[in-house]
Amino acid sequence: MRQLNRVNQFQRLWQLSQGETQHLSVATMAQHCFCSERHIRTLLRQWQEADWLRWQGTAGRGKQGTLTFLTTPDQLRQQLLQQQLAAGEATQALQVLDVQPEHLLTMLRPLMGGQWLNQAPVLRIPYYRPLEALLPLHLTGRAEQHLARQIFSGLTRFRDNNVEGDLAHHWQHDESGCDWFFWLRPQLSWHNDEPLYATQLVTQLHKILRSAPGLRLLASVESITAPHPLALRIRLRHSDYWLPQRLAHQFCLLPHPELATIGSGAWKLAHFTDELVRLESHPRWHLQRPLIQAVEYWITPQLFDRTLGTSCRHPVQIAIGDPDELDALRPVDRSISLGFCYLAPRISSRLSSAQAKTLISLIQRSGMIQQLPLDEGLITPSLELLPGWPVPPPAEENAPLPATLTLHYHLPVELHVMTEALKPLLASYGCQLTCIFHDVKSWRDERELADADVVMGDRLIGDAPLFTLISWLENDPVWQPLRGAHSDIHLRQHLREIAQQQNPDQRAILSHQLFEQLMRAGYLLPLFNYRYQISAPPGVEGIQLNSLGWFDFTRAWIPPPAAVDTVHHTPEPLP
């Protein structure tokens, strides 16, 4: 990029005196800029015409002239960055950001949040880490799961804790609950503008069925066919009234069967690198169109460096705007996460049920979660598994703990702090705790936990909390021992009985009873929930937290600049 090269060469001269007036020869300047004397004379002429500097040369070879700077490299980079972003050249603009972190902060502050570029509204979000590839069957991160739901559609989808149509607009089943029809919307389109066909969805659903997570999620499915261009038929081995919820699960999001990054959701993936992720609205989406043109994630870990004094330090606290001034931004929404970090004793010959209950009781009575050395307002102790499902009080068990226990745990990082608090607590009761960390966000298989006496992890809860918890029991390796034929809980039997209840209220009652049994038997203790928060600058509207701590990109909107200057009250939604 020619302009950036000129800025870099200008910076080499500027750094010789940190912007103070210099007396230099043309030969010396050429040496510092790694170019010929002829080229440096050309650059000096161009820089003077652009008002970057003033050069007063002296006649004679080797004579020194006077070099006076009229701007700084940071100001030039800022101008170049804004020009490229205004032209929609976000990828090229990233090359400008190769500067020191403290300078990066200054450059990015006015560019984050909502912007109007070429008469199109764009939302920019600074983010603290590169994102994983957006493959629905393999996603573990909260941000990735949220993005996948913006890009890919399923036959159904979750909304406001309910399941509704997505690619399908209606569905029905026979009296046995084993024969289901899903009716597709007409004129569906992939992001590459190809028509979407029912046979393609059948192909993709068969791929999901052959995968390990899909096989567990859709274990009751016997066959999937397309008897009509606008219909899918799914036959089950036994009744399963969770089927619409299963088809709305992340694993059942439907990419193009031949192009894994192409979906049919509200947003299409326009750019994906470790530095920038850009989504653009899909003009042929089958539901309500997005209100902005593009969303960009600027992957800038430097902005989240504690040593720089930045405030946006945790992924549950999202700042749409300048992360260095989080407190000055407008908090638009806060909530307590439905998901929770949990502790799960694995009752076996090494850890009895009485000992597991004692372990849970010690943690509950100690008040250790309230005393964890974490940022204020980040977590809150779990008092309920779900709203209206209280965690049972400490049991009266007082069984001696084993001399040693092995705990396996994974991310988030707050569980590091939890393990450090658990070690001295259990040591005071004669139990040495060995902690083994797994650098993952969810358990991959039972082999990872073969030696674990206790497990700690994080359970994300999506838009359908009840189904999400049931799916956790069905799929997560943590619960594999309880799904076996010799389990005293008979988990597999309970799960099938719940799935075969056509009445959703009855499914909810039986699900509550099952989790109550697990908690009272010493298999599960919810530890703490996160406090989600989103902050945004003035002029970014329509932001409301969802259950993953993000917000629906299709509802965000940015008033045009002229409107912001004339309207001084909070816009009200239309009735």
PDB file of N, CA, C and O in Angstrom, residues 414-455:
ATOM      1  N   GLU A 414     -12.118 -17.928  35.573  1.00  0.00           N
ATOM      2  CA  GLU A 414     -12.553 -17.789  36.969  1.00  0.00           C
ATOM      3  C   GLU A 414     -12.466 -19.108  37.715  1.00  0.00           C
ATOM      4  O   GLU A 414     -12.360 -19.127  38.948  1.00  0.00           O
ATOM      5  N   LEU A 415     -12.500 -20.234  36.981  1.00  0.00           N
ATOM      6  CA  LEU A 415     -12.385 -21.523  37.647  1.00  0.00           C
ATOM      7  C   LEU A 415     -10.962 -21.783  38.139  1.00  0.00           C
ATOM      8  O   LEU A 415     -10.768 -22.614  39.032  1.00  0.00           O
ATOM      9  N   HIS A 416      -9.951 -21.082  37.575  1.00  0.00           N
ATOM     10  CA  HIS A 416      -8.610 -21.135  38.172  1.00  0.00           C
ATOM     11  C   HIS A 416      -8.678 -20.624  39.612  1.00  0.00           C
ATOM     12  O   HIS A 416      -8.110 -21.214  40.540  1.00  0.00           O
ATOM     13  N   VAL A 417      -9.353 -19.504  39.788  1.00  0.00           N
ATOM     14  CA  VAL A 417      -9.471 -18.891  41.117  1.00  0.00           C
ATOM     15  C   VAL A 417     -10.242 -19.828  42.049  1.00  0.00           C
ATOM     16  O   VAL A 417      -9.916 -19.974  43.228  1.00  0.00           O
ATOM     17  N   MET A 418     -11.258 -20.489  41.519  1.00  0.00           N
ATOM     18  CA  MET A 418     -12.058 -21.408  42.323  1.00  0.00           C
ATOM     19  C   MET A 418     -11.212 -22.575  42.822  1.00  0.00           C
ATOM     20  O   MET A 418     -11.322 -22.994  43.993  1.00  0.00           O
ATOM     21  N   THR A 419     -10.359 -23.125  41.952  1.00  0.00           N
ATOM     22  CA  THR A 419      -9.532 -24.257  42.383  1.00  0.00           C
ATOM     23  C   THR A 419      -8.569 -23.841  43.492  1.00  0.00           C
ATOM     24  O   THR A 419      -8.326 -24.606  44.437  1.00  0.00           O
ATOM     25  N   GLU A 420      -8.013 -22.619  43.397  1.00  0.00           N
ATOM     26  CA  GLU A 420      -7.082 -22.153  44.422  1.00  0.00           C
ATOM     27  C   GLU A 420      -7.777 -21.960  45.760  1.00  0.00           C
ATOM     28  O   GLU A 420      -7.155 -22.078  46.820  1.00  0.00           O
ATOM     29  N   ALA A 421      -9.068 -21.671  45.736  1.00  0.00           N
ATOM     30  CA  ALA A 421      -9.824 -21.552  46.991  1.00  0.00           C
ATOM     31  C   ALA A 421     -10.224 -22.914  47.529  1.00  0.00           C
ATOM     32  O   ALA A 421     -10.322 -23.110  48.752  1.00  0.00           O
ATOM     33  N   LEU A 422     -10.447 -23.886  46.635  1.00  0.00           N
ATOM     34  CA  LEU A 422     -10.854 -25.224  47.073  1.00  0.00           C
ATOM     35  C   LEU A 422      -9.728 -25.989  47.767  1.00  0.00           C
ATOM     36  O   LEU A 422      -9.968 -26.738  48.724  1.00  0.00           O
ATOM     37  N   LYS A 423      -8.509 -25.803  47.290  1.00  0.00           N
ATOM     38  CA  LYS A 423      -7.389 -26.587  47.842  1.00  0.00           C
ATOM     39  C   LYS A 423      -7.237 -26.415  49.352  1.00  0.00           C
ATOM     40  O   LYS A 423      -7.212 -27.414  50.099  1.00  0.00           O
ATOM     41  N   PRO A 424      -7.119 -25.185  49.886  1.00  0.00           N
ATOM     42  CA  PRO A 424      -6.968 -25.057  51.343  1.00  0.00           C
ATOM     43  C   PRO A 424      -8.222 -25.464  52.103  1.00  0.00           C
ATOM     44  O   PRO A 424      -8.133 -25.965  53.234  1.00  0.00           O
ATOM     45  N   LEU A 425      -9.412 -25.260  51.501  1.00  0.00           N
ATOM     46  CA  LEU A 425     -10.640 -25.659  52.183  1.00  0.00           C
ATOM     47  C   LEU A 425     -10.647 -27.164  52.419  1.00  0.00           C
ATOM     48  O   LEU A 425     -10.896 -27.630  53.544  1.00  0.00           O
ATOM     49  N   LEU A 426     -10.349 -27.951  51.368  1.00  0.00           N
ATOM     50  CA  LEU A 426     -10.374 -29.406  51.525  1.00  0.00           C
ATOM     51  C   LEU A 426      -9.185 -29.891  52.357  1.00  0.00           C
ATOM     52  O   LEU A 426      -9.309 -30.881  53.098  1.00  0.00           O
ATOM     53  N   ALA A 427      -8.043 -29.214  52.260  1.00  0.00           N
ATOM     54  CA  ALA A 427      -6.879 -29.600  53.075  1.00  0.00           C
ATOM     55  C   ALA A 427      -7.206 -29.496  54.556  1.00  0.00           C
ATOM     56  O   ALA A 427      -6.724 -30.303  55.367  1.00  0.00           O
ATOM     57  N   SER A 428      -8.025 -28.525  54.952  1.00  0.00           N
ATOM     58  CA  SER A 428      -8.384 -28.376  56.370  1.00  0.00           C
ATOM     59  C   SER A 428      -9.249 -29.528  56.859  1.00  0.00           C
ATOM     60  O   SER A 428      -9.428 -29.713  58.058  1.00  0.00           O
ATOM     61  N   TYR A 429      -9.789 -30.311  55.910  1.00  0.00           N
ATOM     62  CA  TYR A 429     -10.576 -31.497  56.273  1.00  0.00           C
ATOM     63  C   TYR A 429      -9.829 -32.785  55.904  1.00  0.00           C
ATOM     64  O   TYR A 429     -10.435 -33.850  55.759  1.00  0.00           O
ATOM     65  N   GLY A 430      -8.508 -32.676  55.751  1.00  0.00           N
ATOM     66  CA  GLY A 430      -7.676 -33.859  55.539  1.00  0.00           C
ATOM     67  C   GLY A 430      -7.701 -34.427  54.139  1.00  0.00           C
ATOM     68  O   GLY A 430      -7.357 -35.599  53.938  1.00  0.00           O
ATOM     69  N   CYS A 431      -8.080 -33.615  53.145  1.00  0.00           N
ATOM     70  CA  CYS A 431      -8.177 -34.100  51.766  1.00  0.00           C
ATOM     71  C   CYS A 431      -7.249 -33.279  50.875  1.00  0.00           C
ATOM     72  O   CYS A 431      -7.380 -32.047  50.795  1.00  0.00           O
ATOM     73  N   GLN A 432      -6.311 -33.943  50.199  1.00  0.00           N
ATOM     74  CA  GLN A 432      -5.412 -33.260  49.276  1.00  0.00           C
ATOM     75  C   GLN A 432      -6.045 -33.257  47.886  1.00  0.00           C
ATOM     76  O   GLN A 432      -6.352 -34.297  47.322  1.00  0.00           O
ATOM     77  N   LEU A 433      -6.224 -32.054  47.337  1.00  0.00           N
ATOM     78  CA  LEU A 433      -6.889 -31.903  46.047  1.00  0.00           C
ATOM     79  C   LEU A 433      -5.859 -31.678  44.953  1.00  0.00           C
ATOM     80  O   LEU A 433      -5.064 -30.734  45.006  1.00  0.00           O
ATOM     81  N   THR A 434      -5.855 -32.535  43.943  1.00  0.00           N
ATOM     82  CA  THR A 434      -5.016 -32.371  42.757  1.00  0.00           C
ATOM     83  C   THR A 434      -5.887 -31.815  41.638  1.00  0.00           C
ATOM     84  O   THR A 434      -6.934 -32.391  41.314  1.00  0.00           O
ATOM     85  N   CYS A 435      -5.470 -30.686  41.049  1.00  0.00           N
ATOM     86  CA  CYS A 435      -6.276 -30.010  40.029  1.00  0.00           C
ATOM     87  C   CYS A 435      -5.601 -30.118  38.670  1.00  0.00           C
ATOM     88  O   CYS A 435      -4.416 -29.797  38.533  1.00  0.00           O
ATOM     89  N   ILE A 436      -6.356 -30.553  37.671  1.00  0.00           N
ATOM     90  CA  ILE A 436      -5.846 -30.713  36.302  1.00  0.00           C
ATOM     91  C   ILE A 436      -6.672 -29.837  35.381  1.00  0.00           C
ATOM     92  O   ILE A 436      -7.894 -30.000  35.266  1.00  0.00           O
ATOM     93  N   PHE A 437      -5.984 -28.883  34.727  1.00  0.00           N
ATOM     94  CA  PHE A 437      -6.659 -27.915  33.865  1.00  0.00           C
ATOM     95  C   PHE A 437      -6.649 -28.392  32.416  1.00  0.00           C
ATOM     96  O   PHE A 437      -5.636 -28.879  31.913  1.00  0.00           O
ATOM     97  N   HIS A 438      -7.774 -28.238  31.730  1.00  0.00           N
ATOM     98  CA  HIS A 438      -7.906 -28.534  30.302  1.00  0.00           C
ATOM     99  C   HIS A 438      -8.175 -27.219  29.579  1.00  0.00           C
ATOM    100  O   HIS A 438      -9.162 -26.533  29.881  1.00  0.00           O
ATOM    101  N   ASP A 439      -7.344 -26.869  28.640  1.00  0.00           N
ATOM    102  CA  ASP A 439      -7.479 -25.610  27.920  1.00  0.00           C
ATOM    103  C   ASP A 439      -8.513 -25.742  26.805  1.00  0.00           C
ATOM    104  O   ASP A 439      -8.221 -25.631  25.613  1.00  0.00           O
ATOM    105  N   VAL A 440      -9.750 -25.991  27.197  1.00  0.00           N
ATOM    106  CA  VAL A 440     -10.879 -26.120  26.277  1.00  0.00           C
ATOM    107  C   VAL A 440     -12.058 -25.398  26.902  1.00  0.00           C
ATOM    108  O   VAL A 440     -12.001 -24.957  28.054  1.00  0.00           O
ATOM    109  N   LYS A 441     -13.147 -25.286  26.144  1.00  0.00           N
ATOM    110  CA  LYS A 441     -14.341 -24.606  26.657  1.00  0.00           C
ATOM    111  C   LYS A 441     -15.479 -25.570  26.944  1.00  0.00           C
ATOM    112  O   LYS A 441     -16.499 -25.174  27.509  1.00  0.00           O
ATOM    113  N   SER A 442     -15.317 -26.821  26.531  1.00  0.00           N
ATOM    114  CA  SER A 442     -16.304 -27.853  26.855  1.00  0.00           C
ATOM    115  C   SER A 442     -15.615 -29.200  26.735  1.00  0.00           C
ATOM    116  O   SER A 442     -14.592 -29.329  26.067  1.00  0.00           O
ATOM    117  N   TRP A 443     -16.185 -30.217  27.375  1.00  0.00           N
ATOM    118  CA  TRP A 443     -15.562 -31.539  27.348  1.00  0.00           C
ATOM    119  C   TRP A 443     -15.808 -32.212  26.013  1.00  0.00           C
ATOM    120  O   TRP A 443     -16.916 -32.203  25.480  1.00  0.00           O
ATOM    121  N   ARG A 444     -14.747 -32.824  25.481  1.00  0.00           N
ATOM    122  CA  ARG A 444     -14.849 -33.465  24.168  1.00  0.00           C
ATOM    123  C   ARG A 444     -15.354 -34.893  24.265  1.00  0.00           C
ATOM    124  O   ARG A 444     -16.166 -35.324  23.457  1.00  0.00           O
ATOM    125  N   ASP A 445     -14.840 -35.663  25.225  1.00  0.00           N
ATOM    126  CA  ASP A 445     -15.294 -37.043  25.354  1.00  0.00           C
ATOM    127  C   ASP A 445     -14.991 -37.537  26.766  1.00  0.00           C
ATOM    128  O   ASP A 445     -14.292 -36.893  27.554  1.00  0.00           O
ATOM    129  N   GLU A 446     -15.510 -38.711  27.055  1.00  0.00           N
ATOM    130  CA  GLU A 446     -15.392 -39.301  28.382  1.00  0.00           C
ATOM    131  C   GLU A 446     -13.951 -39.611  28.757  1.00  0.00           C
ATOM    132  O   GLU A 446     -13.586 -39.599  29.940  1.00  0.00           O
ATOM    133  N   ARG A 447     -13.086 -39.856  27.761  1.00  0.00           N
ATOM    134  CA  ARG A 447     -11.697 -40.205  28.068  1.00  0.00           C
ATOM    135  C   ARG A 447     -10.980 -39.082  28.807  1.00  0.00           C
ATOM    136  O   ARG A 447     -10.081 -39.335  29.611  1.00  0.00           O
ATOM    137  N   GLU A 448     -11.351 -37.846  28.551  1.00  0.00           N
ATOM    138  CA  GLU A 448     -10.732 -36.720  29.245  1.00  0.00           C
ATOM    139  C   GLU A 448     -10.996 -36.764  30.742  1.00  0.00           C
ATOM    140  O   GLU A 448     -10.231 -36.211  31.531  1.00  0.00           O
ATOM    141  N   LEU A 449     -12.081 -37.435  31.137  1.00  0.00           N
ATOM    142  CA  LEU A 449     -12.519 -37.402  32.532  1.00  0.00           C
ATOM    143  C   LEU A 449     -12.359 -38.753  33.222  1.00  0.00           C
ATOM    144  O   LEU A 449     -12.871 -38.938  34.330  1.00  0.00           O
ATOM    145  N   ALA A 450     -11.635 -39.669  32.601  1.00  0.00           N
ATOM    146  CA  ALA A 450     -11.545 -41.025  33.142  1.00  0.00           C
ATOM    147  C   ALA A 450     -10.990 -41.055  34.560  1.00  0.00           C
ATOM    148  O   ALA A 450     -11.400 -41.893  35.376  1.00  0.00           O
ATOM    149  N   ASP A 451     -10.063 -40.174  34.890  1.00  0.00           N
ATOM    150  CA  ASP A 451      -9.431 -40.166  36.215  1.00  0.00           C
ATOM    151  C   ASP A 451     -10.018 -39.123  37.151  1.00  0.00           C
ATOM    152  O   ASP A 451      -9.498 -38.903  38.250  1.00  0.00           O
ATOM    153  N   ALA A 452     -11.077 -38.471  36.749  1.00  0.00           N
ATOM    154  CA  ALA A 452     -11.613 -37.371  37.551  1.00  0.00           C
ATOM    155  C   ALA A 452     -12.540 -37.881  38.644  1.00  0.00           C
ATOM    156  O   ALA A 452     -13.408 -38.719  38.407  1.00  0.00           O
ATOM    157  N   ASP A 453     -12.342 -37.349  39.861  1.00  0.00           N
ATOM    158  CA  ASP A 453     -13.299 -37.569  40.957  1.00  0.00           C
ATOM    159  C   ASP A 453     -14.316 -36.437  41.012  1.00  0.00           C
ATOM    160  O   ASP A 453     -15.454 -36.646  41.451  1.00  0.00           O
ATOM    161  N   VAL A 454     -13.877 -35.277  40.597  1.00  0.00           N
ATOM    162  CA  VAL A 454     -14.733 -34.087  40.595  1.00  0.00           C
ATOM    163  C   VAL A 454     -14.461 -33.332  39.291  1.00  0.00           C
ATOM    164  O   VAL A 454     -13.329 -33.291  38.814  1.00  0.00           O
ATOM    165  N   VAL A 455     -15.498 -32.730  38.725  1.00  0.00           N
ATOM    166  CA  VAL A 455     -15.381 -31.970  37.477  1.00  0.00           C
ATOM    167  C   VAL A 455     -15.928 -30.564  37.716  1.00  0.00           C
ATOM    168  O   VAL A 455     -16.950 -30.394  38.393  1.00  0.00           O
TER     169      VAL A 455
END
